[in-house]
Every structure is written in structure tokens, then in C-alpha cells.
Amino acid sequence: MDYIELHKQYKQNSLFGRHITLQDIEPIFMKFSANIIGNSVLGKPIYQFTVGNGATKVFMWSQMHGNESTTTKALFDFLNLIDSNEELGKRLIKDFTLCFLPMVNPDGAELYTRENANKFDLNRDSIDLSQPESQLLRKVFDEFKPDFCFNLHDQRTIFGAGSSGLPATVSFLAPSYNEQRDVNAVRAKAMQVIVGMNKELQKYIPGQVALFDDSFNPNCIGDQFTLQGVPTILFEAGHYTNDYYREYTRKIIFIALISGLLNINEIDIVDGNNADYFEITKNNIVFYDFLYKNVKINYDSKEIITNFAAQYKEELIDGKLQLNAYIVEIGELKGKFGHYQYNAHKMHYEDNSGNCPKLDQKANFTLGKVIRFENGIKL
């Protein structure tokens, strides 16, 4: 099956980029039988909709962190598929009952923050349930009684697939249910679905699938739902080369959603070989957005050759999301990679504030007096 072509056909073109808000998705709800189940801290509606009549129930939610929107885009692409006359869509709603909360944190989405309006990380509120959004998510879980959960997130550009020099475009996790990170039947089911998704995704992003850290934290929603006896899979949408809008990653998540559901039905998930899961490369913090090597600088009245790195900050300015590059690290940077790398070949660094890179300084500088960089990029 040509999943890329399938995505092109069912992509929700009205959703683009990183700053996806309730205002962007509300018009799309007109196509679906969506219900308002409650409100956020600031009174924004939180929507739920359920489709399908299959025996296996799967609960999916996205944007519990407001600035993590890639999976929300992919969810609506997926919904267009299952709302169509496509045979695959018909098969999925025949085999599954699917419940969606496509934007758990609409206040954070508007402000482009990880936290909700009370500055609380909803993914650390699974025991206390102190926030209205957390309470609604748990209420749907308790009432829907899913057989599987898909917990949909984004991860930062800093993550690579091991030390391969490739970005972790998608990371998965079968969350732990205890401190020892033991594998019981519940966790094993999630593992085997991930193994199946990884096999499919290797066709599109070879070497760029990783495993997220499985340290146990019962305050995290995935760990808590696994502890409650429901196989839960964490999806982390990451970086693909030159894809800062996460439009290619969106396609990969779309493929993963379909593949994950198909694997629930097709894989012998109870008796599967969990070794295949643990062989998947681990997430590793090895990337910067920009890495500049062999740069000559004046340091402590001496000329030295060094490296430095810059990282984008996602800043909402006048309601518009901007990616602004700031210097974040200076030194050897051994074992580190840049999504954009530049070898200065010992050219001299100059800027407007002392001719030496400084932490938290905008990445605007010149190399060799003639090569100009603005916002990290060579002009």
C-alpha cells in the first residue's frame, strides 16, 4: 500500500505548520459528530468524538501539551481517511471503535505553551487530577474503557536515533508500570504493536525510529494507564531533515496510526518476541539545530579554534510563531550533531558584541569578514 499517496489524498490541508489552535480545528468538527465534554481553565471547549463499531476500543488524544501539534494534524488526516469510502477506512471502523480527544489543552495551544493556563503540565497530573483538562481526559478513559491507548506528542529537535547522526523522526514507548520497568502482559501488548509500526516505518525513515526513555512516573498519563491495565503507546513526533513545519513527520505519524491499528489485529501480541522491541535504537540527546565547527575566536586575549552550537527557540510574537536561533553551547561538542552544520575552516568569528560567541545571544555573526549568518543560516 502506498501510504504516502494515501496521505496526499486525505491530508487536511487547512492545518499547516506548528501553531495549531482550537480556532483552526473547530470548523473541521462540522464533518464529525463531535461533543463538547467540558471546558479548559479559560473556558475553551474540549471536544470528543467516537467513530466505528468494532470490538476493539482504542482511545487517542493529542495536544495535552499545547505546543505539540504534529500529531493533531495527523489525527485529522487519519479522520478524513476513515470518514471516506476508502476500503481501508471502512475496514478500520468495522474492526475498531475509536475515541478521540484531538486537543486536550486548547489554552496551551493558543498560547503555544507546554502547560495549561494554570502553568501546569497535564502530563504530570495523572494522580492528583488537579486540572479540569486532566479530569476530563481521565473521565473519558474511565467511561470508554479502552483496550488500547495512543498518547500523541511531539519531541524536540535535540533527539537523535542513538548516536547514528540521524534524527529521531518518530519515537515510541511502551510505558513502564513499576520502578523496575518489568514487562507484563499489558506492556508486552504495547511493545508488539510498536515492533510492527517500526517495521513499517523503516520503509520511509530508515534508521530514524527510536525508543523514548521508559523510567516509571505514575504522574505521567501513559504510565498511569498502563498501571490501570490498558496497553498504552506513546507517540513522539520528531524532526525530519529540513522539516521544521513537521509536515513530513505528519505523514509518518499518519502511517504509524494506521499501521498501529492494523498491527493490533494482525500480530500475536501476547506471545510476541519482546527482544525486537528492545533492539530499537534509543532516543539520545545529540542534536542541535545549528553546529559550527573549527571557528577562530578571541578568548581571554588569545586566538583559539573552537566549536559552537545554536538552537531555535519557538517564540510566539504578536500571535505569530517565530523560530529564533540563539547560541546555546560553546566548546568541543564531542559526539554532537547539527541539523545544519558549517565548517568554518578556522575563519575568524565577528559580531556586534565583542567578536566572541556568547550564550543566549542571537545567532547573527560573520565568518572571515565576508560570510554572513542571520538567525543561524548562511546568507
Short mmCIF file of C-alpha atoms in Angstrom, two decimals:
data_model
loop_
_atom_site.label_atom_id
_atom_site.label_comp_id
_atom_site.label_asym_id
_atom_site.label_seq_id
_atom_site.Cartn_x
_atom_site.Cartn_y
_atom_site.Cartn_z
CA MET A 1 0.00 0.00 0.00
CA ASP A 2 1.30 3.45 -0.94
CA TYR A 3 0.76 5.27 2.34
CA ILE A 4 2.38 8.49 1.10
CA GLU A 5 -0.10 8.70 -1.78
CA LEU A 6 -2.91 7.85 0.62
CA HIS A 7 -1.87 10.70 2.88
CA LYS A 8 -1.76 13.12 -0.04
CA GLN A 9 -5.35 12.19 -0.80
CA TYR A 10 -6.69 12.63 2.75
CA LYS A 11 -4.46 15.37 4.18
CA GLN A 12 -6.41 18.08 5.98
CA ASN A 13 -4.89 20.96 4.03
CA SER A 14 -6.38 23.66 6.26
CA LEU A 15 -3.96 22.60 9.01
CA PHE A 16 -0.35 23.64 8.44
CA GLY A 17 2.70 24.45 10.49
CA ARG A 18 3.34 24.25 14.21
CA HIS A 19 0.89 26.69 15.81
CA ILE A 20 -2.42 24.77 15.64
CA THR A 21 -5.19 26.22 17.80
CA LEU A 22 -8.81 25.46 18.62
CA GLN A 23 -9.81 28.12 16.10
CA ASP A 24 -8.04 26.09 13.41
CA ILE A 25 -9.74 22.78 14.18
CA GLU A 26 -13.25 23.81 15.23
CA PRO A 27 -14.52 24.27 11.63
CA ILE A 28 -13.41 20.72 10.83
CA PHE A 29 -15.58 19.31 13.61
CA MET A 30 -18.61 20.10 11.47
CA LYS A 31 -17.75 16.97 9.46
CA PHE A 32 -17.88 14.75 12.51
CA SER A 33 -20.28 14.05 15.35
CA ALA A 34 -18.19 15.81 17.97
CA ASN A 35 -19.40 16.51 21.50
CA ILE A 36 -18.19 19.18 23.90
CA ILE A 37 -17.39 17.26 27.08
CA GLY A 38 -16.17 20.16 29.19
CA ASN A 39 -14.00 23.24 29.23
CA SER A 40 -10.44 24.29 29.80
CA VAL A 41 -9.25 26.61 32.57
CA LEU A 42 -10.06 29.62 30.35
CA GLY A 43 -13.40 28.20 29.28
CA LYS A 44 -12.45 26.86 25.85
CA PRO A 45 -14.44 23.77 24.79
CA ILE A 46 -12.79 20.36 24.74
CA TYR A 47 -14.17 18.06 22.07
CA GLN A 48 -14.61 14.30 21.96
CA PHE A 49 -15.84 12.19 19.10
CA THR A 50 -16.19 8.46 18.63
CA VAL A 51 -16.41 6.51 15.38
CA GLY A 52 -16.63 2.85 14.43
CA ASN A 53 -18.45 -0.14 15.81
CA GLY A 54 -15.68 -2.70 16.15
CA ALA A 55 -14.99 -4.87 19.16
CA THR A 56 -11.56 -3.38 19.90
CA LYS A 57 -11.71 0.06 21.52
CA VAL A 58 -8.82 2.49 21.06
CA PHE A 59 -8.57 5.86 22.80
CA MET A 60 -6.38 8.55 21.16
CA TRP A 61 -5.60 12.04 22.45
CA SER A 62 -3.35 14.84 21.25
CA GLN A 63 -2.04 18.25 22.33
CA MET A 64 -2.20 17.72 26.06
CA HIS A 65 0.94 19.84 25.63
CA GLY A 66 -0.32 22.87 23.75
CA ASN A 67 2.82 23.41 21.67
CA GLU A 68 2.88 19.81 20.34
CA SER A 69 0.64 19.91 17.30
CA THR A 70 2.09 17.50 14.72
CA THR A 71 0.00 14.57 15.89
CA THR A 72 -3.13 16.74 15.89
CA LYS A 73 -2.60 17.39 12.19
CA ALA A 74 -2.04 13.69 11.59
CA LEU A 75 -5.16 12.78 13.57
CA PHE A 76 -7.35 14.90 11.31
CA ASP A 77 -5.68 13.41 8.22
CA PHE A 78 -6.49 9.99 9.65
CA LEU A 79 -10.07 11.02 10.39
CA ASN A 80 -10.53 12.09 6.78
CA LEU A 81 -9.45 8.59 5.75
CA ILE A 82 -11.91 6.76 8.00
CA ASP A 83 -14.67 9.18 7.02
CA SER A 84 -14.18 8.32 3.34
CA ASN A 85 -15.26 5.49 1.05
CA GLU A 86 -11.72 4.12 1.08
CA GLU A 87 -11.75 0.38 1.74
CA LEU A 88 -9.04 0.71 4.36
CA GLY A 89 -11.13 3.29 6.23
CA LYS A 90 -14.19 1.06 6.10
CA ARG A 91 -12.14 -1.84 7.43
CA LEU A 92 -10.82 0.20 10.35
CA ILE A 93 -14.22 1.44 11.55
CA LYS A 94 -15.57 -2.12 11.17
CA ASP A 95 -12.80 -3.57 13.33
CA PHE A 96 -12.43 -0.77 15.86
CA THR A 97 -14.33 1.70 17.96
CA LEU A 98 -12.14 4.81 18.07
CA CYS A 99 -12.47 7.63 20.59
CA PHE A 100 -10.58 10.90 20.01
CA LEU A 101 -9.69 13.96 22.08
CA PRO A 102 -7.77 15.91 19.45
CA MET A 103 -6.89 18.92 21.62
CA VAL A 104 -6.79 18.28 25.36
CA ASN A 105 -5.13 21.62 26.15
CA PRO A 106 -6.70 24.38 23.98
CA ASP A 107 -5.42 27.16 26.25
CA GLY A 108 -1.83 25.98 25.88
CA ALA A 109 -2.38 25.58 22.14
CA GLU A 110 -3.48 29.22 21.85
CA LEU A 111 -0.51 30.48 23.90
CA TYR A 112 1.88 27.93 22.34
CA THR A 113 3.00 26.62 25.70
CA ARG A 114 3.55 23.14 27.05
CA GLU A 115 1.47 23.88 30.15
CA ASN A 116 -2.19 24.76 30.55
CA ALA A 117 -3.41 28.23 31.58
CA ASN A 118 -2.55 27.45 35.22
CA LYS A 119 1.04 26.76 34.09
CA PHE A 120 0.57 23.09 34.95
CA ASP A 121 1.99 20.21 32.89
CA LEU A 122 -1.04 18.00 32.32
CA ASN A 123 1.26 15.02 31.81
CA ARG A 124 2.31 15.32 35.44
CA ASP A 125 -1.23 15.41 36.81
CA SER A 126 -2.40 11.83 36.44
CA ILE A 127 -2.65 11.11 40.17
CA ASP A 128 -3.87 14.41 41.64
CA LEU A 129 -6.09 15.29 38.64
CA SER A 130 -5.94 18.88 39.82
CA GLN A 131 -6.69 20.45 36.43
CA PRO A 132 -10.02 20.42 34.55
CA GLU A 133 -8.36 19.11 31.40
CA SER A 134 -6.79 16.19 33.30
CA GLN A 135 -10.13 15.38 34.89
CA LEU A 136 -11.87 15.27 31.51
CA LEU A 137 -9.19 13.03 30.00
CA ARG A 138 -9.48 10.60 32.90
CA LYS A 139 -13.29 10.71 32.77
CA VAL A 140 -13.28 9.68 29.10
CA PHE A 141 -10.80 6.89 29.86
CA ASP A 142 -12.96 5.55 32.68
CA GLU A 143 -16.18 5.71 30.69
CA PHE A 144 -14.88 4.50 27.33
CA LYS A 145 -12.89 1.61 28.87
CA PRO A 146 -10.38 1.29 26.02
CA ASP A 147 -8.47 -1.83 25.06
CA PHE A 148 -5.55 0.31 23.85
CA CYS A 149 -4.46 3.93 24.23
CA PHE A 150 -2.45 6.09 21.81
CA ASN A 151 -0.82 9.01 23.67
CA LEU A 152 0.22 11.52 20.99
CA HIS A 153 3.02 14.06 21.49
CA ASP A 154 5.90 15.96 19.82
CA GLN A 155 9.53 15.83 20.85
CA ARG A 156 12.25 18.43 20.37
CA THR A 157 14.82 18.56 17.58
CA ILE A 158 17.58 17.67 20.07
CA PHE A 159 16.81 13.94 19.87
CA GLY A 160 18.69 11.58 17.62
CA ALA A 161 18.32 7.88 16.95
CA GLY A 162 21.11 6.65 19.17
CA SER A 163 24.47 8.05 18.07
CA SER A 164 23.88 7.37 14.39
CA GLY A 165 23.82 11.01 13.33
CA LEU A 166 20.22 10.57 12.19
CA PRO A 167 17.34 12.46 13.82
CA ALA A 168 14.70 10.57 15.78
CA THR A 169 11.83 11.42 13.46
CA VAL A 170 9.46 9.26 15.49
CA SER A 171 9.96 7.81 18.94
CA PHE A 172 7.73 5.30 20.66
CA LEU A 173 7.35 3.96 24.16
CA ALA A 174 5.50 1.16 25.88
CA PRO A 175 5.41 2.88 29.30
CA SER A 176 6.50 1.10 32.44
CA TYR A 177 4.07 0.22 35.20
CA ASN A 178 6.60 -0.07 38.03
CA GLU A 179 10.02 1.23 39.08
CA GLN A 180 11.70 -1.98 37.94
CA ARG A 181 10.40 -1.48 34.37
CA ASP A 182 9.15 -5.07 34.31
CA VAL A 183 7.30 -6.43 31.30
CA ASN A 184 3.87 -7.87 32.00
CA ALA A 185 1.19 -8.91 29.51
CA VAL A 186 -0.18 -5.36 29.32
CA ARG A 187 3.14 -3.75 28.46
CA ALA A 188 4.05 -6.62 26.12
CA LYS A 189 0.98 -5.89 24.00
CA ALA A 190 2.07 -2.28 23.54
CA MET A 191 5.60 -3.42 22.73
CA GLN A 192 4.49 -5.72 19.96
CA VAL A 193 2.35 -3.04 18.31
CA ILE A 194 5.41 -0.77 18.37
CA VAL A 195 7.53 -3.52 16.79
CA GLY A 196 5.01 -3.73 13.94
CA MET A 197 4.91 0.05 13.46
CA ASN A 198 8.70 0.22 13.46
CA LYS A 199 8.89 -2.41 10.73
CA GLU A 200 6.54 -0.39 8.52
CA LEU A 201 8.16 2.97 9.22
CA GLN A 202 11.63 1.70 8.32
CA LYS A 203 10.43 1.78 4.71
CA TYR A 204 10.01 5.57 4.94
CA ILE A 205 12.50 6.75 7.58
CA PRO A 206 15.19 4.04 7.79
CA GLY A 207 17.20 4.31 10.99
CA GLN A 208 15.10 7.21 12.28
CA VAL A 209 12.78 5.42 14.73
CA ALA A 210 13.77 5.38 18.39
CA LEU A 211 12.52 4.41 21.83
CA PHE A 212 11.68 7.06 24.42
CA ASP A 213 13.00 6.73 27.97
CA ASP A 214 10.95 4.22 29.99
CA SER A 215 11.63 5.49 33.50
CA PHE A 216 8.49 5.00 35.57
CA ASN A 217 6.48 8.02 36.71
CA PRO A 218 2.90 7.32 37.81
CA ASN A 219 2.08 11.01 37.41
CA CYS A 220 2.54 10.60 33.64
CA ILE A 221 -0.61 9.60 31.83
CA GLY A 222 0.89 6.69 29.87
CA ASP A 223 2.47 5.11 32.94
CA GLN A 224 -0.78 5.56 34.86
CA PHE A 225 -2.96 3.98 32.17
CA THR A 226 -0.51 1.08 31.83
CA LEU A 227 -0.69 0.69 35.61
CA GLN A 228 -4.50 0.58 35.23
CA GLY A 229 -4.12 -2.43 32.93
CA VAL A 230 -4.53 -0.80 29.50
CA PRO A 231 -1.74 -1.15 26.89
CA THR A 232 -0.68 2.41 26.11
CA ILE A 233 1.65 3.61 23.36
CA LEU A 234 3.46 6.93 23.45
CA PHE A 235 3.98 8.53 20.03
CA GLU A 236 6.61 11.29 19.86
CA ALA A 237 6.69 13.19 16.55
CA GLY A 238 10.23 14.44 15.99
CA HIS A 239 12.41 16.14 13.41
CA TYR A 240 12.98 15.18 9.80
CA THR A 241 15.64 16.92 7.72
CA ASN A 242 14.60 20.48 6.78
CA ASP A 243 11.09 19.83 8.11
CA TYR A 244 10.69 22.47 10.83
CA TYR A 245 6.99 22.76 9.99
CA ARG A 246 6.74 19.00 10.69
CA GLU A 247 4.80 18.34 7.51
CA TYR A 248 6.75 15.22 6.53
CA THR A 249 6.70 13.96 10.12
CA ARG A 250 2.95 14.43 10.00
CA LYS A 251 2.82 11.91 7.13
CA ILE A 252 4.87 9.46 9.15
CA ILE A 253 2.52 9.75 12.14
CA PHE A 254 -0.43 9.17 9.79
CA ILE A 255 1.25 5.97 8.61
CA ALA A 256 2.04 4.96 12.20
CA LEU A 257 -1.59 5.41 13.28
CA ILE A 258 -2.84 3.12 10.51
CA SER A 259 -0.04 0.62 10.99
CA GLY A 260 -0.55 0.58 14.75
CA LEU A 261 -4.23 -0.29 14.40
CA LEU A 262 -3.57 -2.95 11.78
CA ASN A 263 -0.91 -4.49 13.99
CA ILE A 264 -3.29 -4.70 16.93
CA ASN A 265 -5.35 -7.13 14.87
CA GLU A 266 -2.60 -8.91 12.98
CA ILE A 267 0.24 -9.51 15.43
CA ASP A 268 0.27 -12.24 18.07
CA ILE A 269 0.79 -9.57 20.67
CA VAL A 270 0.64 -11.80 23.73
CA ASP A 271 3.27 -14.30 22.67
CA GLY A 272 5.42 -11.89 20.65
CA ASN A 273 9.17 -11.63 20.94
CA ASN A 274 9.86 -8.58 23.11
CA ALA A 275 13.54 -8.68 22.14
CA ASP A 276 12.57 -6.99 18.87
CA TYR A 277 11.25 -4.07 20.87
CA PHE A 278 14.40 -3.62 22.93
CA GLU A 279 16.54 -3.77 19.78
CA ILE A 280 15.02 -0.50 18.56
CA THR A 281 17.54 2.35 18.89
CA LYS A 282 17.17 4.53 21.98
CA ASN A 283 16.39 8.25 21.93
CA ASN A 284 19.57 10.20 22.54
CA ILE A 285 20.16 13.93 23.07
CA VAL A 286 22.86 14.52 20.46
CA PHE A 287 21.48 17.23 18.14
CA TYR A 288 21.50 20.97 17.87
CA ASP A 289 19.69 22.88 15.17
CA PHE A 290 22.99 24.51 14.16
CA LEU A 291 26.57 23.38 14.69
CA TYR A 292 29.56 25.48 13.61
CA LYS A 293 32.97 23.80 13.64
CA ASN A 294 36.56 24.99 13.59
CA VAL A 295 35.78 28.64 14.29
CA LYS A 296 38.59 31.04 15.28
CA ILE A 297 37.63 33.31 18.18
CA ASN A 298 39.35 35.72 20.53
CA TYR A 299 39.13 34.28 24.02
CA ASP A 300 40.91 35.71 27.06
CA SER A 301 43.21 37.74 24.77
CA LYS A 302 44.15 34.64 22.80
CA GLU A 303 43.04 33.25 19.46
CA ILE A 304 41.66 29.73 19.74
CA ILE A 305 39.82 27.30 17.48
CA THR A 306 36.53 26.04 18.87
CA ASN A 307 33.02 24.92 18.00
CA PHE A 308 29.68 26.38 18.97
CA ALA A 309 26.02 25.48 18.59
CA ALA A 310 22.76 27.34 18.21
CA GLN A 311 19.21 26.23 18.87
CA TYR A 312 15.88 27.54 17.73
CA LYS A 313 13.52 28.92 20.33
CA GLU A 314 9.88 28.74 19.31
CA GLU A 315 8.62 32.20 20.23
CA LEU A 316 5.07 33.47 19.84
CA ILE A 317 5.37 37.14 18.90
CA ASP A 318 2.26 39.18 18.10
CA GLY A 319 0.34 35.93 17.70
CA LYS A 320 2.78 34.55 15.12
CA LEU A 321 5.15 31.68 15.79
CA GLN A 322 8.78 32.51 15.04
CA LEU A 323 11.84 30.27 15.12
CA ASN A 324 14.69 32.37 16.50
CA ALA A 325 18.19 30.92 16.77
CA TYR A 326 20.25 31.53 19.93
CA ILE A 327 23.73 30.32 20.83
CA VAL A 328 23.42 27.58 23.45
CA GLU A 329 26.79 25.81 23.71
CA ILE A 330 30.48 26.60 23.09
CA GLY A 331 33.29 24.06 23.24
CA GLU A 332 34.43 20.72 21.91
CA LEU A 333 30.86 19.37 21.48
CA LYS A 334 32.19 15.85 21.02
CA GLY A 335 29.61 13.38 19.76
CA LYS A 336 27.14 16.15 18.85
CA PHE A 337 25.47 16.78 15.50
CA GLY A 338 23.74 19.69 13.86
CA HIS A 339 20.70 19.58 11.65
CA TYR A 340 22.63 22.35 9.89
CA GLN A 341 26.43 22.11 10.10
CA TYR A 342 29.05 24.51 8.86
CA ASN A 343 32.83 24.03 8.88
CA ALA A 344 34.48 27.43 9.23
CA HIS A 345 37.97 26.10 8.39
CA LYS A 346 39.49 28.41 11.01
CA MET A 347 37.81 31.57 9.74
CA HIS A 348 37.56 34.31 12.31
CA TYR A 349 34.27 34.96 14.12
CA GLU A 350 32.91 38.50 14.34
CA ASP A 351 29.70 40.01 15.69
CA ASN A 352 28.45 43.30 17.12
CA SER A 353 29.10 42.44 20.77
CA GLY A 354 32.72 41.55 21.35
CA ASN A 355 33.59 39.18 18.49
CA CYS A 356 33.14 36.12 20.66
CA PRO A 357 30.02 33.91 20.73
CA LYS A 358 28.07 34.21 23.98
CA LEU A 359 25.36 32.01 25.43
CA ASP A 360 21.79 33.18 24.79
CA GLN A 361 22.98 35.58 22.08
CA LYS A 362 21.10 35.68 18.77
CA ALA A 363 22.96 33.66 16.12
CA ASN A 364 23.81 36.66 13.93
CA PHE A 365 27.52 36.81 13.05
CA THR A 366 30.17 36.88 10.32
CA LEU A 367 32.92 34.41 9.49
CA GLY A 368 36.05 35.55 7.70
CA LYS A 369 34.61 39.09 7.45
CA VAL A 370 32.56 38.14 4.36
CA ILE A 371 30.30 35.18 5.18
CA ARG A 372 27.23 36.43 6.99
CA PHE A 373 24.88 34.34 9.14
CA GLU A 374 21.44 35.62 10.14
CA ASN A 375 19.26 33.65 12.54
CA GLY A 376 21.76 30.83 12.26
CA ILE A 377 21.62 30.49 8.48
CA LYS A 378 24.30 31.42 5.94
CA LEU A 379 23.07 34.24 3.70
#
